[in-house]
mmCIF file of C-alpha atoms in Angstrom:
data_model
loop_
_atom_site.group_PDB
_atom_site.id
_atom_site.type_symbol
_atom_site.label_atom_id
_atom_site.label_comp_id
_atom_site.label_asym_id
_atom_site.label_seq_id
_atom_site.Cartn_x
_atom_site.Cartn_y
_atom_site.Cartn_z
ATOM 1 C CA UNK A 96 0.000 0.000 0.000
ATOM 2 C CA UNK A 97 1.485 3.351 -0.977
ATOM 3 C CA UNK A 98 1.784 6.156 1.612
ATOM 4 C CA UNK A 99 -0.946 8.309 0.084
ATOM 5 C CA UNK A 100 -3.468 5.432 0.178
ATOM 6 C CA UNK A 101 -2.623 4.731 3.806
ATOM 7 C CA UNK A 102 -2.996 8.393 4.719
ATOM 8 C CA UNK A 103 -6.427 8.473 3.069
ATOM 9 C CA UNK A 104 -7.552 5.382 4.974
ATOM 10 C CA UNK A 105 -6.318 6.845 8.266
ATOM 11 C CA UNK A 106 -8.029 10.155 7.516
ATOM 12 C CA UNK A 107 -11.334 8.474 6.715
ATOM 13 C CA UNK A 108 -11.019 6.301 9.825
ATOM 14 C CA UNK A 109 -10.468 9.286 12.140
ATOM 15 C CA UNK A 110 -13.282 11.188 10.408
ATOM 16 C CA UNK A 111 -15.715 8.373 11.239
ATOM 17 C CA UNK A 112 -14.618 8.465 14.872
ATOM 18 C CA UNK A 113 -14.880 12.256 15.046
ATOM 19 C CA UNK A 114 -18.430 11.986 13.681
ATOM 20 C CA UNK A 115 -19.401 9.323 16.256
ATOM 21 C CA UNK A 116 -19.737 6.567 13.655
ATOM 22 C CA UNK A 117 -18.951 3.177 15.174
ATOM 23 C CA UNK A 118 -16.036 1.138 13.853
ATOM 24 C CA UNK A 119 -17.184 -2.409 13.063
ATOM 25 C CA UNK A 120 -15.083 -5.607 12.743
ATOM 26 C CA UNK A 121 -14.932 -5.603 8.932
ATOM 27 C CA UNK A 122 -14.051 -1.912 8.706
ATOM 28 C CA UNK A 123 -10.495 -0.844 7.984
ATOM 29 C CA UNK A 124 -8.649 0.216 11.137
ATOM 30 C CA UNK A 125 -5.015 1.046 11.978
ATOM 31 C CA UNK A 126 -3.043 -1.834 13.458
ATOM 32 C CA UNK A 127 -2.333 0.250 16.565
ATOM 33 C CA UNK A 128 -6.084 0.794 17.101
ATOM 34 C CA UNK A 129 -6.697 -2.944 16.790
ATOM 35 C CA UNK A 130 -3.865 -3.832 19.174
ATOM 36 C CA UNK A 131 -4.940 -1.185 21.695
ATOM 37 C CA UNK A 132 -8.443 -2.641 21.739
ATOM 38 C CA UNK A 133 -7.186 -6.210 22.053
ATOM 39 C CA UNK A 134 -4.980 -5.201 24.981
ATOM 40 C CA UNK A 135 -7.741 -3.251 26.747
ATOM 41 C CA UNK A 136 -10.640 -5.623 26.128
ATOM 42 C CA UNK A 137 -8.631 -8.758 26.961
ATOM 43 C CA UNK A 138 -7.370 -7.131 30.162
ATOM 44 C CA UNK A 139 -10.987 -6.302 30.981
ATOM 45 C CA UNK A 140 -12.009 -9.921 30.268
ATOM 46 C CA UNK A 141 -9.192 -11.302 32.421
ATOM 47 C CA UNK A 142 -10.261 -8.984 35.253
ATOM 48 C CA UNK A 143 -13.845 -10.237 35.146
ATOM 49 C CA UNK A 144 -12.728 -13.874 35.293
ATOM 50 C CA UNK A 145 -10.021 -13.433 37.938
ATOM 51 C CA UNK A 146 -12.447 -11.228 39.866
ATOM 52 C CA UNK A 147 -14.659 -14.261 40.467
ATOM 53 C CA UNK A 148 -12.016 -15.756 42.777
ATOM 54 C CA UNK A 149 -12.063 -13.426 45.825
ATOM 55 C CA UNK A 150 -15.878 -13.530 45.906
ATOM 56 C CA UNK A 151 -16.268 -17.209 45.101
ATOM 57 C CA UNK A 152 -14.253 -17.774 48.265
ATOM 58 C CA UNK A 153 -17.267 -16.589 50.307
ATOM 59 C CA UNK A 154 -20.213 -18.301 48.571
ATOM 60 C CA UNK A 155 -20.247 -21.247 50.988
ATOM 61 C CA UNK A 156 -19.736 -18.939 53.982
ATOM 62 C CA UNK A 157 -22.440 -16.355 53.269
ATOM 63 C CA UNK A 158 -24.427 -15.521 56.419
ATOM 64 C CA UNK A 159 -27.817 -16.653 55.065
ATOM 65 C CA UNK A 160 -29.496 -18.189 52.012
ATOM 66 C CA UNK A 161 -30.483 -14.825 50.512
ATOM 67 C CA UNK A 162 -26.932 -13.508 50.672
ATOM 68 C CA UNK A 163 -25.626 -16.756 49.213
ATOM 69 C CA UNK A 164 -28.060 -16.646 46.273
ATOM 70 C CA UNK A 165 -27.224 -13.014 45.508
ATOM 71 C CA UNK A 166 -23.472 -13.603 45.672
ATOM 72 C CA UNK A 167 -23.748 -16.720 43.507
ATOM 73 C CA UNK A 168 -25.691 -14.745 40.902
ATOM 74 C CA UNK A 169 -23.094 -11.981 41.014
ATOM 75 C CA UNK A 170 -20.200 -14.374 40.426
ATOM 76 C CA UNK A 171 -22.113 -15.955 37.536
ATOM 77 C CA UNK A 172 -22.583 -12.481 36.058
ATOM 78 C CA UNK A 173 -18.833 -11.871 36.172
ATOM 79 C CA UNK A 174 -18.243 -15.093 34.243
ATOM 80 C CA UNK A 175 -20.697 -13.912 31.618
ATOM 81 C CA UNK A 176 -18.940 -10.557 31.363
ATOM 82 C CA UNK A 177 -15.657 -12.309 30.711
ATOM 83 C CA UNK A 178 -17.241 -14.376 27.935
ATOM 84 C CA UNK A 179 -18.780 -11.303 26.264
ATOM 85 C CA UNK A 180 -15.422 -9.568 26.317
ATOM 86 C CA UNK A 181 -13.360 -12.500 25.070
ATOM 87 C CA UNK A 182 -15.871 -12.724 22.211
ATOM 88 C CA UNK A 183 -15.335 -9.025 21.485
ATOM 89 C CA UNK A 184 -11.576 -9.578 21.190
ATOM 90 C CA UNK A 185 -12.212 -12.377 18.708
ATOM 91 C CA UNK A 186 -13.995 -9.911 16.414
ATOM 92 C CA UNK A 187 -10.610 -8.147 16.219
ATOM 93 C CA UNK A 188 -8.844 -11.323 15.102
ATOM 94 C CA UNK A 189 -7.459 -12.297 18.509
ATOM 95 C CA UNK A 190 -7.265 -15.950 19.563
ATOM 96 C CA UNK A 191 -9.029 -16.547 22.870
ATOM 97 C CA UNK A 192 -6.820 -19.442 23.941
ATOM 98 C CA UNK A 193 -3.712 -17.387 23.246
ATOM 99 C CA UNK A 194 -5.071 -14.519 25.326
ATOM 100 C CA UNK A 195 -5.732 -16.877 28.232
ATOM 101 C CA UNK A 196 -2.255 -18.388 27.893
ATOM 102 C CA UNK A 197 -0.821 -14.853 27.960
ATOM 103 C CA UNK A 198 -2.603 -14.312 31.286
ATOM 104 C CA UNK A 199 -1.323 -17.594 32.715
ATOM 105 C CA UNK A 200 2.253 -16.928 31.616
ATOM 106 C CA UNK A 201 2.335 -13.397 33.003
ATOM 107 C CA UNK A 202 2.352 -11.619 29.642
ATOM 108 C CA UNK A 203 -1.079 -10.045 30.198
ATOM 109 C CA UNK A 204 -2.425 -7.914 33.046
ATOM 110 C CA UNK A 205 -5.694 -7.771 34.930
ATOM 111 C CA UNK A 206 -7.093 -5.272 37.425
ATOM 112 C CA UNK A 207 -4.780 -4.762 40.396
ATOM 113 C CA UNK A 208 -7.712 -4.816 42.856
ATOM 114 C CA UNK A 209 -8.184 -8.573 42.551
ATOM 115 C CA UNK A 210 -4.772 -9.261 44.052
ATOM 116 C CA UNK A 211 -5.974 -8.320 47.534
ATOM 117 C CA UNK A 212 -7.414 -10.942 49.912
ATOM 118 C CA UNK A 213 -11.004 -11.094 51.142
ATOM 119 C CA UNK A 214 -10.713 -11.552 54.898
ATOM 120 C CA UNK A 215 -14.299 -11.137 56.118
ATOM 121 C CA UNK A 216 -17.894 -11.137 54.886
ATOM 122 C CA UNK A 217 -17.774 -7.324 54.905
ATOM 123 C CA UNK A 218 -15.270 -7.541 52.053
ATOM 124 C CA UNK A 219 -18.138 -8.756 49.841
ATOM 125 C CA UNK A 220 -19.853 -5.470 50.607
ATOM 126 C CA UNK A 221 -16.709 -3.434 50.043
ATOM 127 C CA UNK A 222 -16.041 -5.117 46.695
ATOM 128 C CA UNK A 223 -19.610 -4.582 45.501
ATOM 129 C CA UNK A 224 -19.765 -0.988 46.692
ATOM 130 C CA UNK A 225 -16.244 0.203 45.911
ATOM 131 C CA UNK A 226 -14.820 -2.119 43.256
ATOM 132 C CA UNK A 227 -17.985 -2.474 41.192
ATOM 133 C CA UNK A 228 -18.738 1.185 41.849
ATOM 134 C CA UNK A 229 -15.360 2.094 40.370
ATOM 135 C CA UNK A 230 -15.994 -0.309 37.497
ATOM 136 C CA UNK A 231 -19.294 1.413 36.684
ATOM 137 C CA UNK A 232 -17.588 4.811 36.710
ATOM 138 C CA UNK A 233 -15.043 3.486 34.234
ATOM 139 C CA UNK A 234 -17.368 1.370 32.106
ATOM 140 C CA UNK A 235 -20.425 3.551 31.515
ATOM 141 C CA UNK A 236 -18.404 5.795 29.149
ATOM 142 C CA UNK A 237 -17.283 2.619 27.342
ATOM 143 C CA UNK A 238 -20.878 2.199 26.163
ATOM 144 C CA UNK A 239 -19.939 5.055 23.800
ATOM 145 C CA UNK A 240 -16.610 3.491 22.795
ATOM 146 C CA UNK A 241 -15.803 3.957 19.114
ATOM 147 C CA UNK A 242 -15.564 0.192 18.558
ATOM 148 C CA UNK A 243 -19.086 -1.178 18.104
ATOM 149 C CA UNK A 244 -18.843 -4.704 19.580
ATOM 150 C CA UNK A 245 -17.151 -3.425 22.751
ATOM 151 C CA UNK A 246 -19.647 -0.585 23.189
ATOM 152 C CA UNK A 247 -22.647 -2.899 22.756
ATOM 153 C CA UNK A 248 -21.266 -5.516 25.160
ATOM 154 C CA UNK A 249 -20.801 -2.823 27.804
ATOM 155 C CA UNK A 250 -24.487 -1.891 27.828
ATOM 156 C CA UNK A 251 -25.474 -5.189 29.434
ATOM 157 C CA UNK A 252 -22.324 -5.350 31.562
ATOM 158 C CA UNK A 253 -23.056 -1.939 33.078
ATOM 159 C CA UNK A 254 -26.656 -2.850 33.884
ATOM 160 C CA UNK A 255 -25.453 -5.887 35.803
ATOM 161 C CA UNK A 256 -22.607 -3.996 37.492
ATOM 162 C CA UNK A 257 -25.171 -1.504 38.750
ATOM 163 C CA UNK A 258 -26.949 -4.355 40.529
ATOM 164 C CA UNK A 259 -23.618 -5.508 41.969
ATOM 165 C CA UNK A 260 -22.831 -2.055 43.312
ATOM 166 C CA UNK A 261 -26.221 -1.755 44.994
ATOM 167 C CA UNK A 262 -25.993 -5.154 46.676
ATOM 168 C CA UNK A 263 -22.530 -4.282 47.974
ATOM 169 C CA UNK A 264 -23.705 -0.982 49.404
ATOM 170 C CA UNK A 265 -26.658 -2.747 51.035
ATOM 171 C CA UNK A 266 -24.296 -5.188 52.750
ATOM 172 C CA UNK A 267 -22.157 -2.329 54.054
ATOM 173 C CA UNK A 268 -25.213 -0.370 55.186
ATOM 174 C CA UNK A 269 -26.603 -3.380 57.047
ATOM 175 C CA UNK A 270 -23.296 -3.997 58.805
ATOM 176 C CA UNK A 271 -22.790 -0.300 59.608
ATOM 177 C CA UNK A 272 -26.239 -0.224 61.239
ATOM 178 C CA UNK A 273 -25.702 -3.515 63.070
ATOM 179 C CA UNK A 274 -23.792 -4.382 66.215
ATOM 180 C CA UNK A 275 -20.549 -2.565 67.126
ATOM 181 C CA UNK A 276 -18.603 -5.629 65.935
ATOM 182 C CA UNK A 277 -20.414 -5.591 62.593
ATOM 183 C CA UNK A 278 -19.787 -1.880 62.107
ATOM 184 C CA UNK A 279 -16.117 -2.396 62.954
ATOM 185 C CA UNK A 280 -15.968 -5.176 60.334
ATOM 186 C CA UNK A 281 -17.455 -2.853 57.716
ATOM 187 C CA UNK A 282 -15.031 -0.059 58.587
ATOM 188 C CA UNK A 283 -12.092 -2.463 58.398
ATOM 189 C CA UNK A 284 -13.161 -3.592 54.922
ATOM 190 C CA UNK A 285 -13.477 0.031 53.799
ATOM 191 C CA UNK A 286 -10.028 0.790 55.221
ATOM 192 C CA UNK A 287 -8.416 -2.044 53.260
ATOM 193 C CA UNK A 288 -10.207 -1.570 49.929
ATOM 194 C CA UNK A 289 -10.389 2.229 49.657
ATOM 195 C CA UNK A 290 -6.910 2.895 48.279
ATOM 196 C CA UNK A 291 -6.776 -0.177 46.009
ATOM 197 C CA UNK A 292 -10.158 0.947 44.602
ATOM 198 C CA UNK A 293 -8.708 4.361 43.743
ATOM 199 C CA UNK A 294 -5.783 2.635 42.032
ATOM 200 C CA UNK A 295 -8.214 0.682 39.829
ATOM 201 C CA UNK A 296 -8.514 3.632 37.456
ATOM 202 C CA UNK A 297 -4.900 3.215 36.456
ATOM 203 C CA UNK A 298 -1.836 5.452 36.722
ATOM 204 C CA UNK A 299 -2.239 9.205 36.943
ATOM 205 C CA UNK A 300 -2.549 11.122 33.711
ATOM 206 C CA UNK A 301 1.021 12.396 33.827
ATOM 207 C CA UNK A 302 2.432 8.865 33.614
ATOM 208 C CA UNK A 303 -0.258 7.031 31.616
ATOM 209 C CA UNK A 304 1.155 5.724 28.315
ATOM 210 C CA UNK A 305 -2.113 5.025 26.523
ATOM 211 C CA UNK A 306 -4.651 7.669 27.602
ATOM 212 C CA UNK A 307 -3.977 10.393 25.028
ATOM 213 C CA UNK A 308 -4.230 8.104 22.011
ATOM 214 C CA UNK A 309 -7.221 6.232 23.411
ATOM 215 C CA UNK A 310 -8.988 9.554 23.920
ATOM 216 C CA UNK A 311 -8.261 10.604 20.329
ATOM 217 C CA UNK A 312 -9.699 7.330 19.067
ATOM 218 C CA UNK A 313 -12.629 7.659 21.491
ATOM 219 C CA UNK A 314 -11.942 4.277 22.986
ATOM 220 C CA UNK A 315 -11.914 6.212 26.254
ATOM 221 C CA UNK A 316 -13.972 9.322 26.929
ATOM 222 C CA UNK A 317 -12.354 10.445 30.194
ATOM 223 C CA UNK A 318 -8.846 10.351 31.618
ATOM 224 C CA UNK A 319 -7.879 8.139 34.564
ATOM 225 C CA UNK A 320 -7.710 11.093 36.943
ATOM 226 C CA UNK A 321 -11.090 12.452 35.819
ATOM 227 C CA UNK A 322 -12.766 9.108 36.479
ATOM 228 C CA UNK A 323 -10.983 8.722 39.812
ATOM 229 C CA UNK A 324 -12.214 12.152 40.895
ATOM 230 C CA UNK A 325 -15.790 11.331 39.906
ATOM 231 C CA UNK A 326 -15.585 8.161 41.989
ATOM 232 C CA UNK A 327 -14.261 9.987 45.065
ATOM 233 C CA UNK A 328 -16.896 12.714 44.789
ATOM 234 C CA UNK A 329 -19.683 10.124 44.579
ATOM 235 C CA UNK A 330 -18.420 7.699 47.215
ATOM 236 C CA UNK A 331 -17.356 9.900 50.136
ATOM 237 C CA UNK A 332 -20.934 11.129 50.778
ATOM 238 C CA UNK A 333 -22.177 7.531 50.581
ATOM 239 C CA UNK A 334 -19.735 6.526 53.321
ATOM 240 C CA UNK A 335 -20.862 9.455 55.478
ATOM 241 C CA UNK A 336 -24.510 8.508 54.931
ATOM 242 C CA UNK A 337 -24.055 5.078 56.519
ATOM 243 C CA UNK A 338 -21.724 6.256 59.273
ATOM 244 C CA UNK A 339 -18.401 5.001 57.917
ATOM 245 C CA UNK A 340 -15.198 7.002 57.535
ATOM 246 C CA UNK A 341 -13.038 7.081 54.425
ATOM 247 C CA UNK A 342 -9.478 6.182 55.562
ATOM 248 C CA UNK A 343 -7.868 9.457 54.520
ATOM 249 C CA UNK A 344 -7.173 11.991 57.262
ATOM 250 C CA UNK A 345 -6.473 14.691 54.689
ATOM 251 C CA UNK A 346 -9.614 14.422 52.595
ATOM 252 C CA UNK A 347 -11.405 17.751 52.317
ATOM 253 C CA UNK A 348 -14.106 19.343 50.181
ATOM 254 C CA UNK A 349 -12.893 22.231 48.042
ATOM 255 C CA UNK A 350 -15.655 24.833 47.612
ATOM 256 C CA UNK A 351 -13.894 26.416 44.659
ATOM 257 C CA UNK A 352 -13.358 23.291 42.561
ATOM 258 C CA UNK A 353 -16.464 21.493 43.907
ATOM 259 C CA UNK A 354 -14.383 18.350 44.369
ATOM 260 C CA UNK A 355 -12.879 16.402 47.255
ATOM 261 C CA UNK A 356 -9.117 16.646 47.622
ATOM 262 C CA UNK A 357 -7.358 13.484 48.803
ATOM 263 C CA UNK A 358 -3.943 12.432 50.002
ATOM 264 C CA UNK A 359 -1.469 11.252 47.345
ATOM 265 C CA UNK A 360 -1.880 7.658 46.171
ATOM 266 C CA UNK A 361 0.947 5.231 46.929
ATOM 267 C CA UNK A 362 1.907 4.479 43.334
ATOM 268 C CA UNK A 363 4.809 2.293 44.464
ATOM 269 C CA UNK A 364 2.254 -0.158 45.857
ATOM 270 C CA UNK A 365 0.230 0.020 42.636
ATOM 271 C CA UNK A 366 3.192 -0.868 40.434
ATOM 272 C CA UNK A 367 4.326 -3.622 42.789
ATOM 273 C CA UNK A 368 0.892 -5.253 42.500
ATOM 274 C CA UNK A 369 0.597 -4.705 38.737
ATOM 275 C CA UNK A 370 4.023 -6.267 38.218
ATOM 276 C CA UNK A 371 3.076 -9.443 40.063
ATOM 277 C CA UNK A 372 4.166 -8.747 43.627
ATOM 278 C CA UNK A 373 0.824 -8.153 45.324
ATOM 279 C CA UNK A 374 -0.589 -10.188 48.222
ATOM 280 C CA UNK A 375 -2.451 -12.673 45.991
ATOM 281 C CA UNK A 376 -0.952 -12.395 42.477
ATOM 282 C CA UNK A 377 0.571 -15.860 42.392
ATOM 283 C CA UNK A 378 -2.461 -17.435 44.064
ATOM 284 C CA UNK A 379 -4.872 -15.918 41.538
ATOM 285 C CA UNK A 380 -2.912 -17.000 38.454
ATOM 286 C CA UNK A 381 -2.306 -20.466 39.899
ATOM 287 C CA UNK A 382 -6.067 -20.876 40.461
ATOM 288 C CA UNK A 383 -6.822 -19.912 36.855
ATOM 289 C CA UNK A 384 -4.164 -22.282 35.487
ATOM 290 C CA UNK A 385 -5.501 -25.130 37.604
ATOM 291 C CA UNK A 386 -9.055 -24.432 36.416
ATOM 292 C CA UNK A 387 -7.939 -24.638 32.790
ATOM 293 C CA UNK A 388 -6.048 -27.884 33.402
ATOM 294 C CA UNK A 389 -8.971 -29.441 35.270
ATOM 295 C CA UNK A 390 -11.356 -28.523 32.465
ATOM 296 C CA UNK A 391 -9.246 -29.909 29.640
ATOM 297 C CA UNK A 392 -11.189 -33.170 29.471
ATOM 298 C CA UNK A 393 -14.497 -31.279 29.175
ATOM 299 C CA UNK A 394 -13.237 -29.175 26.258
ATOM 300 C CA UNK A 395 -11.720 -32.243 24.566
ATOM 301 C CA UNK A 396 -14.964 -34.182 24.940
ATOM 302 C CA UNK A 397 -17.012 -31.281 23.563
ATOM 303 C CA UNK A 398 -14.705 -30.946 20.552
ATOM 304 C CA UNK A 399 -14.811 -34.691 19.891
ATOM 305 C CA UNK A 400 -18.615 -34.652 20.030
ATOM 306 C CA UNK A 401 -18.789 -31.625 17.706
ATOM 307 C CA UNK A 402 -16.487 -33.313 15.160
ATOM 308 C CA UNK A 403 -18.456 -36.572 15.291
ATOM 309 C CA UNK A 404 -21.749 -34.735 14.863
ATOM 310 C CA UNK A 405 -20.357 -32.754 11.924
ATOM 311 C CA UNK A 406 -19.178 -35.973 10.282
ATOM 312 C CA UNK A 407 -22.614 -37.563 10.707
ATOM 313 C CA UNK A 408 -24.358 -34.510 9.271
ATOM 314 C CA UNK A 409 -21.966 -34.468 6.289
ATOM 315 C CA UNK A 410 -22.602 -38.166 5.660
#
């Protein structure tokens, strides 16, 4: 392809994005756009699947049948989200098995938040309220992502995440209004998950490698810091409403900016976790590898059945 033809294709591509026309799988797109989407959507898919682990740990220990049923449904939802998103990467030409192998071999990332342990039932509330709340803040704009299959998948994902956030807040509210021991449990969960939840939005804008280009392509609609600020502004009043305290002695409302100001984030901790040195990194990846190995016979049997059925139909 000569340079002038490539320039015309790139110009037409950007014009479609600027005019809010969705890019579809068969449309021409720059290789960098394709690879950026594969990286982002696969990381999102990995996060949904790995995110089942800290919550699945509490299904058999839920305090009553209602809580167990709700948590089981939530974990099933996360599995579905992962499947939607892996399917979206396949529309870009990615191989799902290769993406999963990349996760297992440490070549792919997933959300840093899922490398923290869940130590009490209150953590199920903190994850629903904070983690899924942060996910909604990040994912609602993705419903307007320039890539059609990703944007359409996010519509259903966000509806379900909204349910997850509400059930988490209800757990925290119930505990905060319970006995002193229950309120202490809720506060402890908030203390442990607050800062990791803020880190979920990714590195600050000054150090983010991908934000500017993703904004130009309208894969993202807001920067990491903008989304983080929206989350803080929404969540601090919620904590106050149920009588819990955000673990930041320096947090203050700024009347001029109409935003909360917080203490600096410990980015050293963030990068340690992202690079595989968090409390549960090795445990999470080992669990996913074991699940794939244990399910090999099921996949082999399904493939054998599909081939036999195809042969019978052809005959």
